Short mmCIF file of C-alpha atoms in Angstrom, two decimals:
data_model
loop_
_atom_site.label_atom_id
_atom_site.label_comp_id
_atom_site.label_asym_id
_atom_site.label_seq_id
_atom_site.Cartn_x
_atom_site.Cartn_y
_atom_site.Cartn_z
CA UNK O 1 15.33 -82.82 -2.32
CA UNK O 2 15.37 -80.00 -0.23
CA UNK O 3 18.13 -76.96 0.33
CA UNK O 4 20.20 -77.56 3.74
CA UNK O 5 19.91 -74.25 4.92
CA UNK O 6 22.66 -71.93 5.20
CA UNK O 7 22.78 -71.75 9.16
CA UNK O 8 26.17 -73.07 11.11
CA UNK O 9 26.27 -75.21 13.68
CA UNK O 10 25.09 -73.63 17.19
CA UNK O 11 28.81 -72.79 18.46
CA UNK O 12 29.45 -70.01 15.50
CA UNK O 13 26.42 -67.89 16.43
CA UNK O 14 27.49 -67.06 19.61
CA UNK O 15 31.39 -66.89 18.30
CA UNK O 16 33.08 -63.90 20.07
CA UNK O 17 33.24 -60.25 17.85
CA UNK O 18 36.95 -59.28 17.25
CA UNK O 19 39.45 -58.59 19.59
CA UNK O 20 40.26 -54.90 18.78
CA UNK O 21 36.66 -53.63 17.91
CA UNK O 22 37.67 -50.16 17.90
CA UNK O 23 40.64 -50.78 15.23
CA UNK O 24 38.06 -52.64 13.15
CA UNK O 25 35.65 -49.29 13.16
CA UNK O 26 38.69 -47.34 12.53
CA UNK O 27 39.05 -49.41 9.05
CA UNK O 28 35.98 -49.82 7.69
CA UNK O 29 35.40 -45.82 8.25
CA UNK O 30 38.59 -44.38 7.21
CA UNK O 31 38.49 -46.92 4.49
CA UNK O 32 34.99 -46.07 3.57
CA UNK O 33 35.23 -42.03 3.65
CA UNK O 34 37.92 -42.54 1.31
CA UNK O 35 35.50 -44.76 -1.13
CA UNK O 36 33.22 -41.86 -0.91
CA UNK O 37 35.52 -38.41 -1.47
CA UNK O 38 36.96 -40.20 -4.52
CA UNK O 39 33.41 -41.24 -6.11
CA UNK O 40 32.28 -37.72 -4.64
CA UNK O 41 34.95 -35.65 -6.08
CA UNK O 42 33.98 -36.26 -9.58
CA UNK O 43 31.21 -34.88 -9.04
CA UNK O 44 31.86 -31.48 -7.64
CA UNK O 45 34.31 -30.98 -10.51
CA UNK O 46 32.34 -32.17 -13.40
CA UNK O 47 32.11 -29.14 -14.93
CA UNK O 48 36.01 -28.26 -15.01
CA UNK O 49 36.21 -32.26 -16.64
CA UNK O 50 33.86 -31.65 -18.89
CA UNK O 51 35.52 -29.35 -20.57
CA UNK O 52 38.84 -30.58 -20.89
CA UNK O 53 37.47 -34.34 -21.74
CA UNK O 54 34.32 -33.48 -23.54
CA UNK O 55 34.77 -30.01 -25.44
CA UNK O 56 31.98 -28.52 -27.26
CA UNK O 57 34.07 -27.84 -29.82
CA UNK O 58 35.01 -31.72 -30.36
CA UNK O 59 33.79 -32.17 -34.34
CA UNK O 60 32.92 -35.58 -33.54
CA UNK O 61 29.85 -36.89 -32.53
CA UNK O 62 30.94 -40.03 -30.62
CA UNK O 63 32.49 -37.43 -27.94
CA UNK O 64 29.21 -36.37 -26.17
CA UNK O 65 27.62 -40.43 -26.44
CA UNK O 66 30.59 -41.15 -24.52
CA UNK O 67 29.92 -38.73 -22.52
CA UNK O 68 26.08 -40.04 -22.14
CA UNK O 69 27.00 -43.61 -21.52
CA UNK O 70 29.83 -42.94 -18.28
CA UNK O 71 27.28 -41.21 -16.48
CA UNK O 72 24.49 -44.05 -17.12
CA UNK O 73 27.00 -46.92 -17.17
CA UNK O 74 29.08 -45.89 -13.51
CA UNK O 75 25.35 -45.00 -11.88
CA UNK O 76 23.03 -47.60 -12.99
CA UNK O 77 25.01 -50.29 -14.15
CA UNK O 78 28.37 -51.20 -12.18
CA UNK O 79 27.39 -50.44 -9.30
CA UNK O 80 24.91 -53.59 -9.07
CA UNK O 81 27.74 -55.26 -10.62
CA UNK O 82 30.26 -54.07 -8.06
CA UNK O 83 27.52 -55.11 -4.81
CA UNK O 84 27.49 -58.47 -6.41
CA UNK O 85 31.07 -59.14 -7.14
CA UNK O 86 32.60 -57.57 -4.23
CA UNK O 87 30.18 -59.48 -2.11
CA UNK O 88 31.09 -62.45 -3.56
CA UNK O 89 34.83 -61.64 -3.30
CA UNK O 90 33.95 -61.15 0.91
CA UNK O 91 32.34 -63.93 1.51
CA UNK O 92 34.12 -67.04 -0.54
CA UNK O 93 37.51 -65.04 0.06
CA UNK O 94 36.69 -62.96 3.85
CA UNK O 95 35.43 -59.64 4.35
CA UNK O 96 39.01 -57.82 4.67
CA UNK O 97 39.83 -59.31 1.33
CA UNK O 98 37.47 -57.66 -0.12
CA UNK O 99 37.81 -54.11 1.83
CA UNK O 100 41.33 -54.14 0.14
CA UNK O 101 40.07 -54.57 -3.11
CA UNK O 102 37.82 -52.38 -3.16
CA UNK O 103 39.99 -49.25 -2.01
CA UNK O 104 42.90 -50.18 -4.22
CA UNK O 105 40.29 -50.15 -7.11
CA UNK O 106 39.44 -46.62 -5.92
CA UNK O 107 42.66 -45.57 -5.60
CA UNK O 108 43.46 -46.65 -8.78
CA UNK O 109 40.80 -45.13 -10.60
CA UNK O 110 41.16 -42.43 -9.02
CA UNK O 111 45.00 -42.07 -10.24
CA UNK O 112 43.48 -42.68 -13.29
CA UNK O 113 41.26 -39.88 -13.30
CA UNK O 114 44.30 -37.62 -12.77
CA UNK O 115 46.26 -38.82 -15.43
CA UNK O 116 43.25 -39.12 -18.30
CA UNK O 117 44.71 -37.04 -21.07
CA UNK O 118 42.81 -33.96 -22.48
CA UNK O 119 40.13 -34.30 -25.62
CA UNK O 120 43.25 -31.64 -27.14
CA UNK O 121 46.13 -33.82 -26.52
CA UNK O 122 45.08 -37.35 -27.08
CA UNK O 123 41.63 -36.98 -28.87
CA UNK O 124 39.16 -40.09 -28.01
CA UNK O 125 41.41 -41.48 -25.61
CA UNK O 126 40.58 -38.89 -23.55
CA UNK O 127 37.16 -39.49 -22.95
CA UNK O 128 37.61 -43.50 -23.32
CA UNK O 129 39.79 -43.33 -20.52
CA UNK O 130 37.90 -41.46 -18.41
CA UNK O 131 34.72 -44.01 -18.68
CA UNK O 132 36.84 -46.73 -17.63
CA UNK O 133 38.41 -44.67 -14.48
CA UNK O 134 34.57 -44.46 -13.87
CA UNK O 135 32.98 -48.23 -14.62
CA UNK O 136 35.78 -49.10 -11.78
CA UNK O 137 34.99 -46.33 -9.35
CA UNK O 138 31.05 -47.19 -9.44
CA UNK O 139 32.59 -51.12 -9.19
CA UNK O 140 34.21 -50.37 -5.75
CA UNK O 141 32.04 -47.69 -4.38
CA UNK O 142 29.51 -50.48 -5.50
CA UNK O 143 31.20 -53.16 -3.49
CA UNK O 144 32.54 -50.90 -0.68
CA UNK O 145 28.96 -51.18 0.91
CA UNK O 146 28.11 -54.79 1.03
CA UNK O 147 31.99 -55.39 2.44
CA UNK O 148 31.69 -52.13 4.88
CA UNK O 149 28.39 -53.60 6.06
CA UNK O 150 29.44 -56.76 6.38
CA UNK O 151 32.60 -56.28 8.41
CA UNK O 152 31.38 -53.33 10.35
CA UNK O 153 28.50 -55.37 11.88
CA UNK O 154 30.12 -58.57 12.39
CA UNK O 155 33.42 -56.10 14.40
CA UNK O 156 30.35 -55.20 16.76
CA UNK O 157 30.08 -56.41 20.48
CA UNK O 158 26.78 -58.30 21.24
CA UNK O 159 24.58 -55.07 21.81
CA UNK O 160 26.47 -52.87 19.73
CA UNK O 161 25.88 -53.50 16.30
CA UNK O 162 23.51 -50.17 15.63
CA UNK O 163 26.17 -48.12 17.14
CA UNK O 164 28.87 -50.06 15.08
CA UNK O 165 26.69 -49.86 12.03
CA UNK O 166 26.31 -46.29 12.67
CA UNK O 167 29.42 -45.29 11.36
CA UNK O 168 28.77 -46.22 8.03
CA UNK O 169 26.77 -43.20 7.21
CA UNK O 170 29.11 -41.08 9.29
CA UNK O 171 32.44 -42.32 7.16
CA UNK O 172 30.20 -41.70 3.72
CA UNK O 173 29.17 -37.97 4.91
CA UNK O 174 32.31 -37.19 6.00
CA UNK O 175 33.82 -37.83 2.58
CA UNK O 176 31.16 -35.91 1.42
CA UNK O 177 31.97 -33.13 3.40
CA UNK O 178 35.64 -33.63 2.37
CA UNK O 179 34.99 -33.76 -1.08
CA UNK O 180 33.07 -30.36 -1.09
CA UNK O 181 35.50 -28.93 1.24
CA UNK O 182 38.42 -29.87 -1.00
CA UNK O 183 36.92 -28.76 -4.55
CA UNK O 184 36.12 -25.31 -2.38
CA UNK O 185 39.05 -24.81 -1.48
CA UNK O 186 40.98 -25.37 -5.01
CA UNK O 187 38.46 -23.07 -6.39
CA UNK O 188 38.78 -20.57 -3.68
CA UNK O 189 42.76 -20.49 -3.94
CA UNK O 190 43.63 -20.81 -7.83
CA UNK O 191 42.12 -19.04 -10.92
CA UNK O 192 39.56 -20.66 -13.48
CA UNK O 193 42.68 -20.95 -15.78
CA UNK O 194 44.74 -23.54 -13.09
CA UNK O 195 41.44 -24.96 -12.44
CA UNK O 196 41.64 -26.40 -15.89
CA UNK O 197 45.02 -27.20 -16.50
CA UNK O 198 45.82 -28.86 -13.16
CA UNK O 199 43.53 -28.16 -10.05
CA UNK O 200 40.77 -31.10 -10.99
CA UNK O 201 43.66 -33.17 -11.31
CA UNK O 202 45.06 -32.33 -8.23
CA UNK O 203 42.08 -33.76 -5.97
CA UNK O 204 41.92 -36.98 -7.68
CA UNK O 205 45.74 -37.01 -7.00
CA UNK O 206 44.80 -36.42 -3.04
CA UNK O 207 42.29 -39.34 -3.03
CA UNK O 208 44.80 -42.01 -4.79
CA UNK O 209 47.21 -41.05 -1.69
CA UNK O 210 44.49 -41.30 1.08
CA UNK O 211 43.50 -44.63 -0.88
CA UNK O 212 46.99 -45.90 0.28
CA UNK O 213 46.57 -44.90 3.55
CA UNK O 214 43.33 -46.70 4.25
CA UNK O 215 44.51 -49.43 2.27
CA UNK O 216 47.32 -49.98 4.73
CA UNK O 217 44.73 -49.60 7.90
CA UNK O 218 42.52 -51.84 6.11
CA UNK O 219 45.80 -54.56 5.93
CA UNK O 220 45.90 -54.60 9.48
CA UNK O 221 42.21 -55.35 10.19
CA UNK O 222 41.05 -58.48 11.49
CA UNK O 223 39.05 -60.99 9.68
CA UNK O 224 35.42 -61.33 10.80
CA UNK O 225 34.36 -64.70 9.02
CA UNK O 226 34.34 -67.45 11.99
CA UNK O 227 36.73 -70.43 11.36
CA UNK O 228 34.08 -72.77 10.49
CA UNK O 229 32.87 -69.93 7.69
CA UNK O 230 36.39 -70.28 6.15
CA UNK O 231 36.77 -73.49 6.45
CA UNK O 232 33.07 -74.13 4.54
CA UNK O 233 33.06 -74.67 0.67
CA UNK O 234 32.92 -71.65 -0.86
CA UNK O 235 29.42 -70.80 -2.21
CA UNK O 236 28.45 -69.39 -5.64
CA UNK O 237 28.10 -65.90 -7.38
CA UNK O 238 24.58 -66.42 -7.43
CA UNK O 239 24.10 -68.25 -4.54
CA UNK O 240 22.22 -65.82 -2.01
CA UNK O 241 19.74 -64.80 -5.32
CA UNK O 242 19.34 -68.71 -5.41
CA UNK O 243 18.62 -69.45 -1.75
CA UNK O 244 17.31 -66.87 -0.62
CA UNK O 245 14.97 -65.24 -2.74
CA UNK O 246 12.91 -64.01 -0.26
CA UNK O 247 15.69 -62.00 1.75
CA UNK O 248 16.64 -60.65 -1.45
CA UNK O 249 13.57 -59.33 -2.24
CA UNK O 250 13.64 -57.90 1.23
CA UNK O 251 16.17 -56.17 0.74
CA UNK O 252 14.77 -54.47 -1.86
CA UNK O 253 11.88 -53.40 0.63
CA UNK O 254 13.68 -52.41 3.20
CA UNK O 255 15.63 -49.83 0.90
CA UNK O 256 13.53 -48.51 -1.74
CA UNK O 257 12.32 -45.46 0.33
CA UNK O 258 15.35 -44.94 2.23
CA UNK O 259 17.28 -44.21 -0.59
CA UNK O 260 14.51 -41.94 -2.58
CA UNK O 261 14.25 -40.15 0.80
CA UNK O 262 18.38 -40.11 1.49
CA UNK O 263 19.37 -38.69 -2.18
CA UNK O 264 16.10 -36.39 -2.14
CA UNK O 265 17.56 -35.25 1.61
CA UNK O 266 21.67 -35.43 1.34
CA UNK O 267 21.99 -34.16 -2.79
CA UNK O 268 18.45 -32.94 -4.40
CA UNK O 269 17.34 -30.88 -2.11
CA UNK O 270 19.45 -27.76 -2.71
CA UNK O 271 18.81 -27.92 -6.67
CA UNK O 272 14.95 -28.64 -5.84
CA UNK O 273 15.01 -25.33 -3.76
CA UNK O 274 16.62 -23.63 -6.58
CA UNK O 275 14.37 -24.97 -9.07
CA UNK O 276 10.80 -24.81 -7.71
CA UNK O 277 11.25 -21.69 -5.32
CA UNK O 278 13.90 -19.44 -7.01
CA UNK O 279 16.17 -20.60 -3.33
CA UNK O 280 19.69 -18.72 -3.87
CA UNK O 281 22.35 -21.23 -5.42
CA UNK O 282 24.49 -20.18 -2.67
CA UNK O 283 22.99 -20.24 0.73
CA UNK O 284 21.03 -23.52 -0.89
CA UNK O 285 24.60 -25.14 -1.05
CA UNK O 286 25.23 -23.79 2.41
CA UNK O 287 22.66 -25.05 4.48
CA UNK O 288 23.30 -28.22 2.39
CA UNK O 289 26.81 -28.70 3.93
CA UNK O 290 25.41 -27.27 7.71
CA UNK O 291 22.81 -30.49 7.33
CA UNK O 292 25.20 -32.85 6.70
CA UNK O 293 27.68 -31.95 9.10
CA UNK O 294 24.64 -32.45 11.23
CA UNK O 295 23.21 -36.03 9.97
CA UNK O 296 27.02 -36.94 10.77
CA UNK O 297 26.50 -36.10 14.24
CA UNK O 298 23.19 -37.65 14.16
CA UNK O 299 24.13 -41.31 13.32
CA UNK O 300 25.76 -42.87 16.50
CA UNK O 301 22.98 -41.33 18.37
CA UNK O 302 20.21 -43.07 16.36
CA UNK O 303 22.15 -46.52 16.65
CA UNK O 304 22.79 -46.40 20.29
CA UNK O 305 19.29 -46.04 20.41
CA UNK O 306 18.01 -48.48 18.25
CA UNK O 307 20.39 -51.02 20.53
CA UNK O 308 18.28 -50.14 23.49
CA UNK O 309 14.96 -50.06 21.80
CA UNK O 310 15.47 -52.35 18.85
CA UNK O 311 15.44 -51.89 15.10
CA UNK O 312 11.80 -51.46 14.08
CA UNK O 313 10.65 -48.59 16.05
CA UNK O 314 13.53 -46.29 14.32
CA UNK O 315 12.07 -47.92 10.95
CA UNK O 316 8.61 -47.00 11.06
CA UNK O 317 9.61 -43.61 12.49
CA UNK O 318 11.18 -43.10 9.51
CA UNK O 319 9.33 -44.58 6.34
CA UNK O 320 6.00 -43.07 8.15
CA UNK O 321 7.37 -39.88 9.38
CA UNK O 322 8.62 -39.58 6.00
CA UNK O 323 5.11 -40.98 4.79
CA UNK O 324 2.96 -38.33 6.02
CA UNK O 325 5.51 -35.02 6.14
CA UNK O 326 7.37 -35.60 3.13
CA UNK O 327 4.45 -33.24 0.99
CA UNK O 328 4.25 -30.60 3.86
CA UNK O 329 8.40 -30.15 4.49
CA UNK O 330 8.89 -29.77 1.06
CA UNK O 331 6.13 -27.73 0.33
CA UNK O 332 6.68 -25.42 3.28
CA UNK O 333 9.85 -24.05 1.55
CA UNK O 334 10.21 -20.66 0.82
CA UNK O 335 12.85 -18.56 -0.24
CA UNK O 336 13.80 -17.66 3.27
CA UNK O 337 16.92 -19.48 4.73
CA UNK O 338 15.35 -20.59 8.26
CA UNK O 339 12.46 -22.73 6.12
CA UNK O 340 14.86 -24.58 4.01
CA UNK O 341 17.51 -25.36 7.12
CA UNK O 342 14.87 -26.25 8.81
CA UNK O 343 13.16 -28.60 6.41
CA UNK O 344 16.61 -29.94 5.48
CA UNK O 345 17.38 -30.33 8.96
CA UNK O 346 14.08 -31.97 10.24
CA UNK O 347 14.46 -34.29 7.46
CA UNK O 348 18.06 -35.74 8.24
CA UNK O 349 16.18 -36.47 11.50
CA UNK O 350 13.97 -38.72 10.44
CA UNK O 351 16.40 -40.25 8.11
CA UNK O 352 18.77 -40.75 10.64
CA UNK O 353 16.19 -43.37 12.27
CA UNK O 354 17.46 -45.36 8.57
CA UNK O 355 20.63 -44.36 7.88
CA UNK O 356 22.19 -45.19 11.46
CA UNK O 357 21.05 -49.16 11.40
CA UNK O 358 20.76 -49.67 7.70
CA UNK O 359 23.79 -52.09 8.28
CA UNK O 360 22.87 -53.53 10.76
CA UNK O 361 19.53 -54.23 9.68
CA UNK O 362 20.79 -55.23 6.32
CA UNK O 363 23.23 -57.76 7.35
CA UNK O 364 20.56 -59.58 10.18
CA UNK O 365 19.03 -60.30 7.55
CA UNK O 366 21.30 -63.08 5.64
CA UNK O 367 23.36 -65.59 7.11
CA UNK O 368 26.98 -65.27 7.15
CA UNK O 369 27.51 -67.77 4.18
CA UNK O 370 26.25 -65.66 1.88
CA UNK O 371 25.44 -62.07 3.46
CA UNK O 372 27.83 -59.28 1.85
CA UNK O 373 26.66 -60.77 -1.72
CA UNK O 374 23.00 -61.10 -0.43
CA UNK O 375 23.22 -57.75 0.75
CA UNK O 376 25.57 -56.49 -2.08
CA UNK O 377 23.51 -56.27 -5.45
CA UNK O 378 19.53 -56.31 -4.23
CA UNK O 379 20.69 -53.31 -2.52
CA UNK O 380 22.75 -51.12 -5.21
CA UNK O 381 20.33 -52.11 -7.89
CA UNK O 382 17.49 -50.50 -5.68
CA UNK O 383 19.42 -47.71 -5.16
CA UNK O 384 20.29 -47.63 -8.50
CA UNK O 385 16.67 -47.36 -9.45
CA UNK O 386 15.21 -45.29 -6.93
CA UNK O 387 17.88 -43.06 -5.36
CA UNK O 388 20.09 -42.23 -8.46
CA UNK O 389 17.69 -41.23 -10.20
CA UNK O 390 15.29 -38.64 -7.65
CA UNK O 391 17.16 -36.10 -9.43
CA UNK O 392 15.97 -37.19 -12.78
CA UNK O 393 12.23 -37.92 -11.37
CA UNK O 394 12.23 -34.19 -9.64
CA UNK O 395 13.06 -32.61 -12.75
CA UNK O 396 10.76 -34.47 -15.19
CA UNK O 397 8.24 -34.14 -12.86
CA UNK O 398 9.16 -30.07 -13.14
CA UNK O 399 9.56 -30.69 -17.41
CA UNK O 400 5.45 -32.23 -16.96
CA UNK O 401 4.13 -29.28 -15.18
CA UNK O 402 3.87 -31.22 -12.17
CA UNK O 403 6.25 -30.43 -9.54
CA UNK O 404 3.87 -31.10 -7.02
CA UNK O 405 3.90 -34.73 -7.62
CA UNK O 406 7.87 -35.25 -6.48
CA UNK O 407 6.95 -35.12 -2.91
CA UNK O 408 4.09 -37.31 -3.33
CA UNK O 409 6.30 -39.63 -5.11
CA UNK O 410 8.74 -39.60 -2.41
CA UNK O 411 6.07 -40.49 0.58
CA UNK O 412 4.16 -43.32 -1.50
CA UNK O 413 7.82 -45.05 -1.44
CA UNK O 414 8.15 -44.27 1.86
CA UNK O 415 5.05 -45.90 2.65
CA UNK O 416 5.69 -48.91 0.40
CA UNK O 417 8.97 -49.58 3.24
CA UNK O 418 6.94 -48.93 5.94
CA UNK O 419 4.79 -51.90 5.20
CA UNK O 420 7.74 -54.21 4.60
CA UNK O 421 9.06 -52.77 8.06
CA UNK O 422 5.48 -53.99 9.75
CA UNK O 423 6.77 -57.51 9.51
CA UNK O 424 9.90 -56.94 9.77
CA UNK O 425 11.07 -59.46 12.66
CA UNK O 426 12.91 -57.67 15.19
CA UNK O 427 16.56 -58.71 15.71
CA UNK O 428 18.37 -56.23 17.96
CA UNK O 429 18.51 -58.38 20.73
CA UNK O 430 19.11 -61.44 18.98
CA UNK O 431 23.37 -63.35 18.35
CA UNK O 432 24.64 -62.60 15.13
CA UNK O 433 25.63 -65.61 13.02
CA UNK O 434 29.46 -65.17 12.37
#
């Protein structure tokens, strides 16, 4: 027999956004820059945990496997998990639900974080501690998209919802930017010595306490399902795998060179300078911040266009822009400052044609049945495969005696999007289903 679709009845696609749009934005991006200073944080001050956590000088040999497996198990193994889950949790239990979970489980592990005991004080425990604080932090940074995406596009107006989604990548760069500015300015103000004892501590502390704060914005949100949603049975973990294969895969498509191109962009790029050109360490890290502050101010630009002129023509101006100047940009740094700003700069351009409708694109997509867990784990596993580890790629490609081949790498995925963009149906124009 076949599948009743997942559609609604007529009435719930044209269902009215929420009443207070602008207190729904506020939520979803306080909320969200929170998510991403606390998963951020750890890593600008790896190196001061490492050494309290994981000493060299540990005698035994399970301390640097543990070690090993948080960094795989948080980056390419809850986060899937988290996407799926948390999706789940928004769309059998509502989107807000979810948001509430998820920043509670980052404030939590965050507090965590701060209170992990040294490798000196409490041996293993240490270190055991610290992967859990980190299998929930990629669970909820894993989740925090496919409920941010969710919510934020379903809070849109009708002709809004690439503006709306916009702020997605604005919230997650600005905790970015707070992240760095916070570890720079604990380094900048106490000695190595403090740094040790209590300083990393200190901004993990910070992010439990902003947790609370966008957990109680986040309380006073407004639910996005429709009533008829709610009222609905309640569909499966797997359901949106099950019934919608297709989409799923699509997913996949849509993202796999948007995220090679967005971690290459936003994090590699600095260390790629530094590695293939001899680009100083400090003025890499510079321009780095000076680009992001300017993708942020980028991404409501790119969706308030993309609501006049649709979705796809932002799309292939980015997977094909990417396509065929990917090899040049990257090649055309030097060790001058001006040619990596600029490259970094003209990049976050032509990612912000992605970045500033990858919600909204995302959730048109799925129905509203099933869309945060549709969304949810086809997307964090392909970033999982493709974006977390262009660091890895760019390096082994340097290890092979190829470095030339990471920018061709990055434009063939590029290209592979671009084709999945070509028939793409457009949707800008068209009623979400809420």
């Amino acid at each position: 027999m076949k599948q009743p679709t997942d559609a609604g009845p007529p009435q719930t696609a044209h269902q009215a956004p929420p009443a207070r749009p602008g207190r729904q934005l506020l939520a979803a991006s306080i909320g969200n820059a929170v998510e991403w200073y606390d998963w951020l944080a750890y890593t600008f001050l790896a190196t001061y945990i490492a050494a309290e956590i994981f000493p060299e000088s540990a005698g035994n040999s399970l301390v640097p496997l543990l070690s090993t497996f948080a960094v795989f198990a948080v980056g390419f193994f809850m986060r899937p998990v988290g996407g799926l889950l948390m999706g789940a949790v928004a769309d059998r239990s509502g989107r807000r639900a979810a948001l509430t979970v998820t920043i509670l489980l980052m404030g939590g592990s965050s507090l965590l974080l701060a209170l992990t005991p040294t490798y000196a004080a409490a041996g293993l425990v240490g270190p055991v501690v610290l992967v859990i604080a980190r299998l929930l932090q990629g669970l909820s940074v894993g989740g925090e998209f496919a409920a941010a995406t969710t919510f934020l596009v379903e809070s849109a107006p009708q002709g809004r919802r690439g503006l709306f989604s916009s702020f997605q990548y604005v919230s997650t760069t600005v905790g970015q930017l707070i992240a760095s500015g916070v570890t720079a300015l604990l380094v900048a103000r106490i000695d190595d010595g403090q740094m040790h004892q209590w300083g990393w501590r200190a901004a993990f502390l910070l992010g439990a306490v902003l947790s609370l704060v966008g957990f109680w914005i986040r309380r006073g949100a407004e639910e996005t399902r429709s009533a008829e949603q709610q009222a609905a049975p309640r569909p499966g973990l797997f359901e949106a795998l099950r019934t919608h294969p297709r989409e799923s895969l699509l997913i996949c498509g849509i993202t796999t060179g948007a995220t090679i191109a967005y971690y290459t962009w936003t994090s590699y790029l600095p260390t790629y300078a530094q590695v293939n050109v001899g680009f100083d360490k400090g003025d890499s890290l510079l321009i780095g911040t000076i680009s992001l502050a300017f993708f942020a101010l980028l991404q409501p630009l790119g969706g308030m266009l993309s609501d006049r002129v649709g979705r796809k023509p932002l799309l292939l101006t980015f997977s094909v822009g990417f396509a065929v100047l990917c090899v040049p940009m990257l090649n055309a740094i030097d060790k001058s400052f001006m040619s990596l700003l600029l490259v970094q700069c003209g990049g976050m351009i032509l990612l912000t044609c992605y970045t500033s409708i990858a919600a909204a694109v995302n959730a048109e997509v799925f129905p509203a049945r099933v869309r945060a867990a549709g969304i949810g784990f086809p997307y964090s596993l392909t970033v999982a495969l493709f974006g977390g580890t262009a660091p890895y790629m760019g390096t082994l490609f340097k290890d092979l005696g190829h470095p030339d081949a990471f920018p061709w790498y990055v434009a063939a995925l590029c290209l592979v999007s671009a084709l999945v963009y070509l028939r793409l149906p457009e949707s800008a124009k068209k009623p979400l289903e809420r």
